Structures are given as C-alpha cells and as structure tokens.
mmCIF file of C-alpha atoms in Angstrom:
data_model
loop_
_atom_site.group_PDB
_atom_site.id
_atom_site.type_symbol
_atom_site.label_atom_id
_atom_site.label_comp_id
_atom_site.label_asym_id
_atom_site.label_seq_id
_atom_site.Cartn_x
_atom_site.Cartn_y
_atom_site.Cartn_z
ATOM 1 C CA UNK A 1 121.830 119.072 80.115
ATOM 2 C CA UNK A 2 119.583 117.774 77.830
ATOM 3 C CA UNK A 3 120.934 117.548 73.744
ATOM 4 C CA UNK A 4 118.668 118.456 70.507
ATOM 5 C CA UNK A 5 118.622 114.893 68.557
ATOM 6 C CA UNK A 6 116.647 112.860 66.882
ATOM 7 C CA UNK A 7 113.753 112.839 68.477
ATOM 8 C CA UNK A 8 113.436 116.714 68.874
ATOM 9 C CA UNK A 9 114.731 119.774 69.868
ATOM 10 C CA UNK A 10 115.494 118.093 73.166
ATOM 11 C CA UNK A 11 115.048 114.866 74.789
ATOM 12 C CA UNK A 12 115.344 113.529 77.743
ATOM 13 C CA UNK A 13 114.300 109.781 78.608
ATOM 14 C CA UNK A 14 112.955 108.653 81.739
ATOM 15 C CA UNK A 15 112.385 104.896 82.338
ATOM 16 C CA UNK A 16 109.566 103.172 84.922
ATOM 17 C CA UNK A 17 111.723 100.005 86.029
ATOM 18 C CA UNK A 18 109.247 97.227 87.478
ATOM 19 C CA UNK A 19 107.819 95.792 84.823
ATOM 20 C CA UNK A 20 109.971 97.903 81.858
ATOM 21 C CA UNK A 21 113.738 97.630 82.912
ATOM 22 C CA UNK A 22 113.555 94.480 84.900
ATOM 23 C CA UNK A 23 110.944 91.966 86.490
ATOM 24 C CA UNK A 24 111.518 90.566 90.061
ATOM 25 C CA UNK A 25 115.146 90.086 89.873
ATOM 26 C CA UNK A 26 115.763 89.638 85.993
ATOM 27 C CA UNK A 27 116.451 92.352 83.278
ATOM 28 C CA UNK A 28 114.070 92.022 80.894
ATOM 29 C CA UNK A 29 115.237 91.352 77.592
ATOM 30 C CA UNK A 30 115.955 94.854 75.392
ATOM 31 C CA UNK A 31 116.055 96.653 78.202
ATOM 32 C CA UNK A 32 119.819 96.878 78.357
ATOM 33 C CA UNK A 33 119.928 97.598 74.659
ATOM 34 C CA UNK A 34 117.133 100.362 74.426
ATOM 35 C CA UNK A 35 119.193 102.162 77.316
ATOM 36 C CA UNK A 36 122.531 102.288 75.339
ATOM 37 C CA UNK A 37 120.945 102.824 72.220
ATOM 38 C CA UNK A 38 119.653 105.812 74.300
ATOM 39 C CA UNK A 39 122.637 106.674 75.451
ATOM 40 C CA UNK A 40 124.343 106.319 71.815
ATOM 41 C CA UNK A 41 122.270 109.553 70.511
ATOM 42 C CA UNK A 42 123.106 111.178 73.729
ATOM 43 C CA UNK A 43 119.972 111.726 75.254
ATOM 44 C CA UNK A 44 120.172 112.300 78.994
ATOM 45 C CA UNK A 45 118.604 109.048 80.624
ATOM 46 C CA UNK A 46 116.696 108.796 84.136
ATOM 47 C CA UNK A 47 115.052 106.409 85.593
ATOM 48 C CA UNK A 48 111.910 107.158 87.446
ATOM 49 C CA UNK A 49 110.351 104.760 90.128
ATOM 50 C CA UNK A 50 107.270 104.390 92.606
ATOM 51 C CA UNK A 51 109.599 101.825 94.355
ATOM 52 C CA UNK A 52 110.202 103.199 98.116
ATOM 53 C CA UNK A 53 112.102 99.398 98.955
ATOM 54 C CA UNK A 54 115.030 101.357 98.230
ATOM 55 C CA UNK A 55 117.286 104.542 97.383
ATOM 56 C CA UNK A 56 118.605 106.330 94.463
ATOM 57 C CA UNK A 57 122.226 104.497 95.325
ATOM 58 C CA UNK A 58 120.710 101.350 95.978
ATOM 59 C CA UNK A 59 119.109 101.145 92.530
ATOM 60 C CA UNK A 60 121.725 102.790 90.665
ATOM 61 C CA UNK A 61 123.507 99.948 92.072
ATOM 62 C CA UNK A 62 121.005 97.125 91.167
ATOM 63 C CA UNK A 63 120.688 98.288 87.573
ATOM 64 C CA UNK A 64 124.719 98.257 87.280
ATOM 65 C CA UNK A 65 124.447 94.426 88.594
ATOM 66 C CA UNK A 66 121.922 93.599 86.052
ATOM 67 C CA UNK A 67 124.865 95.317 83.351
ATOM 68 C CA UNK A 68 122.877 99.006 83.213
ATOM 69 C CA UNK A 69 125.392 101.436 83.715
ATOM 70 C CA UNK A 70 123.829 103.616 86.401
ATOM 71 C CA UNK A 71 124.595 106.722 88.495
ATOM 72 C CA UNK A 72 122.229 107.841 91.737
ATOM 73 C CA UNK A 73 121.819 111.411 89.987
ATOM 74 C CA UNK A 74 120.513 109.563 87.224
ATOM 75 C CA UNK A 75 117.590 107.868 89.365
ATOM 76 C CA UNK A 76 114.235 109.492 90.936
ATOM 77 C CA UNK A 77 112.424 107.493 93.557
ATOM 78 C CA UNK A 78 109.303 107.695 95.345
ATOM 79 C CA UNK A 79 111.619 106.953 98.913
ATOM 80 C CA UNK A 80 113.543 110.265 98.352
ATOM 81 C CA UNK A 81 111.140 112.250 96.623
ATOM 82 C CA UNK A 82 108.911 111.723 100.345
ATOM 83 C CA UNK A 83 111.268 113.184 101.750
ATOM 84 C CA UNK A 84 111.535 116.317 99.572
ATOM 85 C CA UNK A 85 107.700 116.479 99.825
ATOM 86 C CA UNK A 86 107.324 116.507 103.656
ATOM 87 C CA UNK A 87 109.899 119.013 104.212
ATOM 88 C CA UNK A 88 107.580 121.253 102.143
ATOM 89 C CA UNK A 89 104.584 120.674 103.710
ATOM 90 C CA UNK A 90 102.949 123.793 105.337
ATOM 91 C CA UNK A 91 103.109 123.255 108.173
ATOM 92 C CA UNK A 92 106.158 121.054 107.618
ATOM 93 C CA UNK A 93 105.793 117.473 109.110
ATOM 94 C CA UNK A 94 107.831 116.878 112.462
ATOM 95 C CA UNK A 95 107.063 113.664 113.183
ATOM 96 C CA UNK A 96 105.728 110.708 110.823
ATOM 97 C CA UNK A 97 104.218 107.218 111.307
ATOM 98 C CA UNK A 98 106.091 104.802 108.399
ATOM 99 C CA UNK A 99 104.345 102.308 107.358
ATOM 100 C CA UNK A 100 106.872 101.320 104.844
ATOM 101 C CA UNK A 101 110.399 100.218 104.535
ATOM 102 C CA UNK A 102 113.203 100.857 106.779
ATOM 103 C CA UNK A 103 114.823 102.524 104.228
ATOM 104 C CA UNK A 104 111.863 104.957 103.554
ATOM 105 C CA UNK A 105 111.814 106.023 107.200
ATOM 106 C CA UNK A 106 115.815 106.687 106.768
ATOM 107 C CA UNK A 107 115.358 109.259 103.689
ATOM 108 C CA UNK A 108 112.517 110.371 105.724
ATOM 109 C CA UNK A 109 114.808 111.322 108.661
ATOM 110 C CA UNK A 110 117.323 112.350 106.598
ATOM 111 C CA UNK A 111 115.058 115.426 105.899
ATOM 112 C CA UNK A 112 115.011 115.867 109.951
ATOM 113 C CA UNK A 113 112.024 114.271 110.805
ATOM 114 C CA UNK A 114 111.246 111.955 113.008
ATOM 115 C CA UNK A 115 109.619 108.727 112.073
ATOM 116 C CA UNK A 116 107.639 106.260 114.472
ATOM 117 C CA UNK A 117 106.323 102.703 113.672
ATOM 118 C CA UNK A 118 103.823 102.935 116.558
ATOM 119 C CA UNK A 119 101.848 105.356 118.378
ATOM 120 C CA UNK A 120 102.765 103.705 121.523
ATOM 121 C CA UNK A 121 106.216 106.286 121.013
ATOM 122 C CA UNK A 122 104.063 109.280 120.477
ATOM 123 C CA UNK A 123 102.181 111.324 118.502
ATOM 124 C CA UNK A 124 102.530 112.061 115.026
ATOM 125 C CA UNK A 125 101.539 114.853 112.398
ATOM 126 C CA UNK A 126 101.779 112.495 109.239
ATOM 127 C CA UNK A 127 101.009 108.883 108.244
ATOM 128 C CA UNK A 128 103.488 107.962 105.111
ATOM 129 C CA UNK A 129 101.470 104.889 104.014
ATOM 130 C CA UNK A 130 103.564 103.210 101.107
ATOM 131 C CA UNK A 131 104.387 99.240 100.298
ATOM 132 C CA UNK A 132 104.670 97.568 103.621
ATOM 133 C CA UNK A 133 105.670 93.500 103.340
ATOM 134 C CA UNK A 134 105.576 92.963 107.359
ATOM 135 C CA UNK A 135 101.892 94.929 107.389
ATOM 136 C CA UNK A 136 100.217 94.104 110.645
ATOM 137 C CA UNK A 137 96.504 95.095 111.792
ATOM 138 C CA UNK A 138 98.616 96.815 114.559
ATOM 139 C CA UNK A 139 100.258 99.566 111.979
ATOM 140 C CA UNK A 140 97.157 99.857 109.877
ATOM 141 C CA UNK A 141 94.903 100.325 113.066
ATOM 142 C CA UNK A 142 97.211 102.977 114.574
ATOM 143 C CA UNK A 143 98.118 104.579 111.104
ATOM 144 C CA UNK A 144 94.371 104.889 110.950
ATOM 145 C CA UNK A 145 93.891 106.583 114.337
ATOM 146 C CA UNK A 146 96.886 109.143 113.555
ATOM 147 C CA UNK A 147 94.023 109.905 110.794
ATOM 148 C CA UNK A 148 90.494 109.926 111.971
ATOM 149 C CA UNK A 149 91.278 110.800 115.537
ATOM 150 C CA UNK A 150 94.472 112.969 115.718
ATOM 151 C CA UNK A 151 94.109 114.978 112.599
ATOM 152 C CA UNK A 152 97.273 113.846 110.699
ATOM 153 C CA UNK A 153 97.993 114.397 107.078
ATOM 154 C CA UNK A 154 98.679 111.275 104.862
ATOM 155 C CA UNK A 155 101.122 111.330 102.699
ATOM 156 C CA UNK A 156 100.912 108.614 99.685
ATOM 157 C CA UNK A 157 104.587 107.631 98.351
ATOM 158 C CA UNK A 158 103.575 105.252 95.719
ATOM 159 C CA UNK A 159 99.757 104.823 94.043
ATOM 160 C CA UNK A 160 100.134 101.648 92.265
ATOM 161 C CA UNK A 161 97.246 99.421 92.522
ATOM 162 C CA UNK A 162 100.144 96.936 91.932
ATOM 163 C CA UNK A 163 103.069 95.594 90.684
ATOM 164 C CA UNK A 164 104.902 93.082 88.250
ATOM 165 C CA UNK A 165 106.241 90.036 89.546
ATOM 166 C CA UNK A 166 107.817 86.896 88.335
ATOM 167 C CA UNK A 167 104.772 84.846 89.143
ATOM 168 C CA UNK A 168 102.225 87.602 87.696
ATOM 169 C CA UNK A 169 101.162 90.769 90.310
ATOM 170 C CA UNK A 170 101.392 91.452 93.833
ATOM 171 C CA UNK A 171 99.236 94.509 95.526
ATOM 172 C CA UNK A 172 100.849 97.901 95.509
ATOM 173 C CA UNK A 173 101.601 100.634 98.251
ATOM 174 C CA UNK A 174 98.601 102.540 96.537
ATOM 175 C CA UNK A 175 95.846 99.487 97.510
ATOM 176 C CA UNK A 176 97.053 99.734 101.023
ATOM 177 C CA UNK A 177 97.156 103.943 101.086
ATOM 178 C CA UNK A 178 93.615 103.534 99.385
ATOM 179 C CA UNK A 179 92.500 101.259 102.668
ATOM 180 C CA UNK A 180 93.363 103.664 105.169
ATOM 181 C CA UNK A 181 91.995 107.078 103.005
ATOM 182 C CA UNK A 182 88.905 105.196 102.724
ATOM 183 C CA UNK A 183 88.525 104.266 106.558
ATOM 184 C CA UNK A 184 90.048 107.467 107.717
ATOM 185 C CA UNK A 185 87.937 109.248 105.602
ATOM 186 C CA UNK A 186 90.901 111.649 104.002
ATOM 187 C CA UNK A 187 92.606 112.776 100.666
ATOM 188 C CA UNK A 188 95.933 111.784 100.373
ATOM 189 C CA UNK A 189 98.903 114.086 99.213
ATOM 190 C CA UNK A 190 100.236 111.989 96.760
ATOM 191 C CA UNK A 191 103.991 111.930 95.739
ATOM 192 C CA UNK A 192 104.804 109.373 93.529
ATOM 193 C CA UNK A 193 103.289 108.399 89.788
ATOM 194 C CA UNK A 194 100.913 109.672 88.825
ATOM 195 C CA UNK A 195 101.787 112.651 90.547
ATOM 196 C CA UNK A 196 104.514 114.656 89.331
ATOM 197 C CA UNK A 197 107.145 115.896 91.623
ATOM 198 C CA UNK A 198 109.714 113.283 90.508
ATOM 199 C CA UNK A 199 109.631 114.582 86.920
ATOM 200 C CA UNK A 200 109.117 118.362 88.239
ATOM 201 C CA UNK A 201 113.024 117.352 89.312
ATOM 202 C CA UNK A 202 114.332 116.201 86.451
ATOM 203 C CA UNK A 203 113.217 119.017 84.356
ATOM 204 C CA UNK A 204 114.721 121.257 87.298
ATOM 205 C CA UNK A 205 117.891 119.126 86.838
ATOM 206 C CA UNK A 206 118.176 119.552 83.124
ATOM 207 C CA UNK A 207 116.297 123.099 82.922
ATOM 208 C CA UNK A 208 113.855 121.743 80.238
ATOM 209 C CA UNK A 209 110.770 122.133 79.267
ATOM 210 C CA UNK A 210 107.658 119.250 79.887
ATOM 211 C CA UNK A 211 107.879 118.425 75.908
ATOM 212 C CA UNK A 212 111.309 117.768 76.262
ATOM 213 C CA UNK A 213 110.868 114.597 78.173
ATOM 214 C CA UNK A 214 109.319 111.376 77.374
ATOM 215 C CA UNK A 215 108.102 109.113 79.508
ATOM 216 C CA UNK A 216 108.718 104.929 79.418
ATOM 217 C CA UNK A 217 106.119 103.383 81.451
ATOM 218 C CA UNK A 218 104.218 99.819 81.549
ATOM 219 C CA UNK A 219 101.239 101.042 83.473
ATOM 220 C CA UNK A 220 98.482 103.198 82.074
ATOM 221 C CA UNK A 221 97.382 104.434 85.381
ATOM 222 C CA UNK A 222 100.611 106.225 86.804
ATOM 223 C CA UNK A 223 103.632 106.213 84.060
ATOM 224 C CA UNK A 224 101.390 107.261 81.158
ATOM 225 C CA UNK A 225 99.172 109.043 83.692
ATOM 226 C CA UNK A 226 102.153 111.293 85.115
ATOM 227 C CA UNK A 227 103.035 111.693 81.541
ATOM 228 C CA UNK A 228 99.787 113.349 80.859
ATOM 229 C CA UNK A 229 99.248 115.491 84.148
ATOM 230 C CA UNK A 230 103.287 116.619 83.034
ATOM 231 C CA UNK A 231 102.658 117.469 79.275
ATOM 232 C CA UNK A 232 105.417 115.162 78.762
ATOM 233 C CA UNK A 233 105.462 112.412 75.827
ATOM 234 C CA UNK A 234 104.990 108.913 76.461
ATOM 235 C CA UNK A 235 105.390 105.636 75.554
ATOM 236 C CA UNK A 236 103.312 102.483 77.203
ATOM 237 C CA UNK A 237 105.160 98.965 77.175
ATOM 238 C CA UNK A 238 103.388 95.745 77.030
ATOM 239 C CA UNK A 239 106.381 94.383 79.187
ATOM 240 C CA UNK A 240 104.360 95.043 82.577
ATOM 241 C CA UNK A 241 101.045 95.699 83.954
ATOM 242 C CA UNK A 242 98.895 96.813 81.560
ATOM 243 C CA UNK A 243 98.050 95.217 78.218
ATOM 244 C CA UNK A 244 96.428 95.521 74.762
ATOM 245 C CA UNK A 245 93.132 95.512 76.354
ATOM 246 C CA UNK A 246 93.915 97.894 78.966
ATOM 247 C CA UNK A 247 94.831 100.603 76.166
ATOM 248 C CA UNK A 248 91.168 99.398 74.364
ATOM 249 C CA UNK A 249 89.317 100.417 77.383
ATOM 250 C CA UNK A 250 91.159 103.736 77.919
ATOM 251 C CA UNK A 251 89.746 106.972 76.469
ATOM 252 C CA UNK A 252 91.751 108.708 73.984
ATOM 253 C CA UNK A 253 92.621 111.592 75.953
ATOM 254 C CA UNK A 254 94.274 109.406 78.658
ATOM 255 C CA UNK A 255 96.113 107.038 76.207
ATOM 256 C CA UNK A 256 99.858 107.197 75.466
ATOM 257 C CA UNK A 257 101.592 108.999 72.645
ATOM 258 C CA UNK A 258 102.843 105.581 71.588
ATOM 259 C CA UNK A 259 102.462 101.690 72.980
ATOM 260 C CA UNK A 260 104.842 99.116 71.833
ATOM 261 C CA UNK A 261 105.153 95.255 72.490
ATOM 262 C CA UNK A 262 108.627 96.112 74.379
ATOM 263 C CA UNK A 263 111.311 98.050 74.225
ATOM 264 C CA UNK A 264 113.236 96.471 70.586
ATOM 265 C CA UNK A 265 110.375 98.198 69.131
ATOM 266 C CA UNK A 266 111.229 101.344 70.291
ATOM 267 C CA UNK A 267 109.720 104.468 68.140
ATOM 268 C CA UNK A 268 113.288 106.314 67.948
ATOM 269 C CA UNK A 269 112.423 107.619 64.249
ATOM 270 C CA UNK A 270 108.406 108.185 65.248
ATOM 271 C CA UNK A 271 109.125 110.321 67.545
ATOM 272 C CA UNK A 272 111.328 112.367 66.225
ATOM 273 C CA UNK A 273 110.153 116.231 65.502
ATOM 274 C CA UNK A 274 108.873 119.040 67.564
#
C-alpha cells in the first residue's frame, strides 16, 4: 500500500528503465542509489516499461543483476500489459499476428490466444505490431494485409519513436506500428506509454489516487506524456532521450512537473506537499 511521507500524503514511484535505470546493459550511475533512497522513506517503488523484449520476471531479474533489488509484482511491462488489453477487447481477440518478440507472443497466449507469425497459418483478428529485431518485408507485408484487407484491429504495445542505446538511439516499436497504421490506413489501440493502462494497474494495486504517483521518465513524449494523460506527477531525466532542448520546444502544458540532469538530483524535498 502506498505510505504518507515526504513527498505527500502518498507516494508511490514509478521508474521508466531504458534510458533512466540503465542504458544497453549498464546501470546508469545514481540509479541504484535514487531507488534505495526511495525505498529508505518507504515509498512503494515500480518500475514501468514500454520494453515487450521481456517479462515482469525477466526484468525483475535483470535489475537484481545490475544490484536493484527487484520483485515481478513490482514491475509493469508493455509485454504483459498486451495481454491484459486483448483479453478486453470487445470482441475479444482470438487469434493475433506478433510481430514482436517470442516472449510477447508467450504472454500473449498466456491470455488464451493464439498468436501466428504468418498468414500462411491462418487468419487473424489482430496485428500486435511492437519492436521486432528479425523484421522482414514478409511480416510487415502480411501484418499489413491482416489490416487493409481482412479488417483486423492493431494493437500498439510500445509507441516510442525510439530508444537509448550505448552508441546513441535505435528506432522504436512505435516507428514500425506508425509504418503499418499509415499504410493500412488505421488507428491503433495503443497500450503502452503514453497510454495509461500500466499505471491504471498500479494505482489498482495500491488503491491510490492519480496524485499519488509520480512518474520517472527520460522521454517527453510517453513517460511525461502518460504522466499527463494520468494526472500523475512527473519528473523528466536528462539521462535518456530527450534533452534540454527538447523541454525548450515543449509547450507548458505538456512539460514535466520537474526535469533534472539525473537522478542524484532528485527533487525529494521539492516535491514534497499535497
């Protein structure tokens, strides 16, 4: 449950992890430290990901590698919140073309339905388009006929144009999703930041109110944009993909409640209040 502290009422912390928590595969430095310092006031701590490469037990796992102490109950994920999502659809989706991860289409049929790579093994109701490193004109070409011909949904795990890595940026799940909405000519039902059905759990998990959560994100677009479609607090790191100029160019309304170089400059006393 979440705890009146310091920095409220009630608070409950929610961390973005590419580009805050860790980089590629390195923690990136006060990460560790902002988490237990977190953890020292007693503020419930999640962390909330677009990332559909892998599970809530897979990542709890990585961050405990990396020396985060980490529980799956503790993470949200784009991967398993598709699955919550298409077993809500009306009608609910029986059969889905993946183009995504292996792991994705597991969570997926986990939910009981059935995923395809192809439409050579049948038709299918949805298209999950997410991050897909073994992309072929083959998937995108059949995703898109699921869509333009056949009259499928499509379902958008992750939105991010893209995503911190050690050498700079790679593109996101959301550039590719934004490829086949624009050639199939269809909105997307999106799932993942800046949507907010990942949040929508935690609060369910902690029965709290938007207010009581704040949001640690390094991209303006999704983390702080969830944030704002939540009514949740935020704070905007400098740590991943967007910058001092990003925040420049970004109309007030849109901007975060705070924006910090990274996380040893955390605004524990600033945001403390109602």
């Amino acid at each position: 449950m979440h705890t009146t502290g310091q920095l409220g009422p009630a608070v409950i912390l929610s961390f973005d992890l590419d580009g805050v928590i860790y980089r590629g595969s390195n923690l990136i430095e006060h990460a560790a430290a902002a988490v237990n310092q977190a953890r020292r006031h007693g503020y419930p701590v999640y962390f909330g990901t677009n990332n559909t490469h892998y599970g809530a037990e897979a990542i709890a796992a990585r961050l405990s590698d990396l020396g985060i102490s980490a529980r799956p109950e503790n993470v949200v994920c784009a991967a398993d919140a598709t699955a919550w999502v298409l077993a809500e659809l009306d009608p609910p989706a029986r059969r889905a073309l993946v183009m995504g991860t292996e792991h994705l289409a597991e969570e997926i049929e986990k939910a009981g339905i059935e995923t395809v790579r192809y439409l050579d093994d049948g038709s299918v109701d949805v298209v999950v388009a997410s991050l897909d490193l073994d992309l072929s004109f083959r998937v995108l070409s059949h995703a898109h006929w699921a869509l333009r011909h056949a009259g499928a949904r499509l379902v958008v795990p992750s939105h991010d144009r893209n995503f911190p890595w050690s050498s700079g940026s790679l593109p996101g799940g959301g550039a590719l999703a934004t490829a086949l909405s624009y050639s199939a000519e269809v909105d997307p039902i999106m799932v993942g930041k800046p949507a907010t059905r990942m949040f929508d759990e935690i609060l369910k998990r902690e029965n709290a109110r938007p207010r009581d959560l704040v949001l640690v994100g390094d991209n303006l677009e999704t983390d702080i944009g969830a944030a704002k479609a939540l009514g949740a607090r935020s704070v905007l790191v400098f740590t991943g993909v967007s910058d001092r100029a990003d925040l420049e160019r970004t109309a007030a309304a849109d901007r975060p409640d705070f924006a910090i170089p990274d996380l040893s400059r955390f605004p524990w006393e600033e945001l403390a209040g109602p």
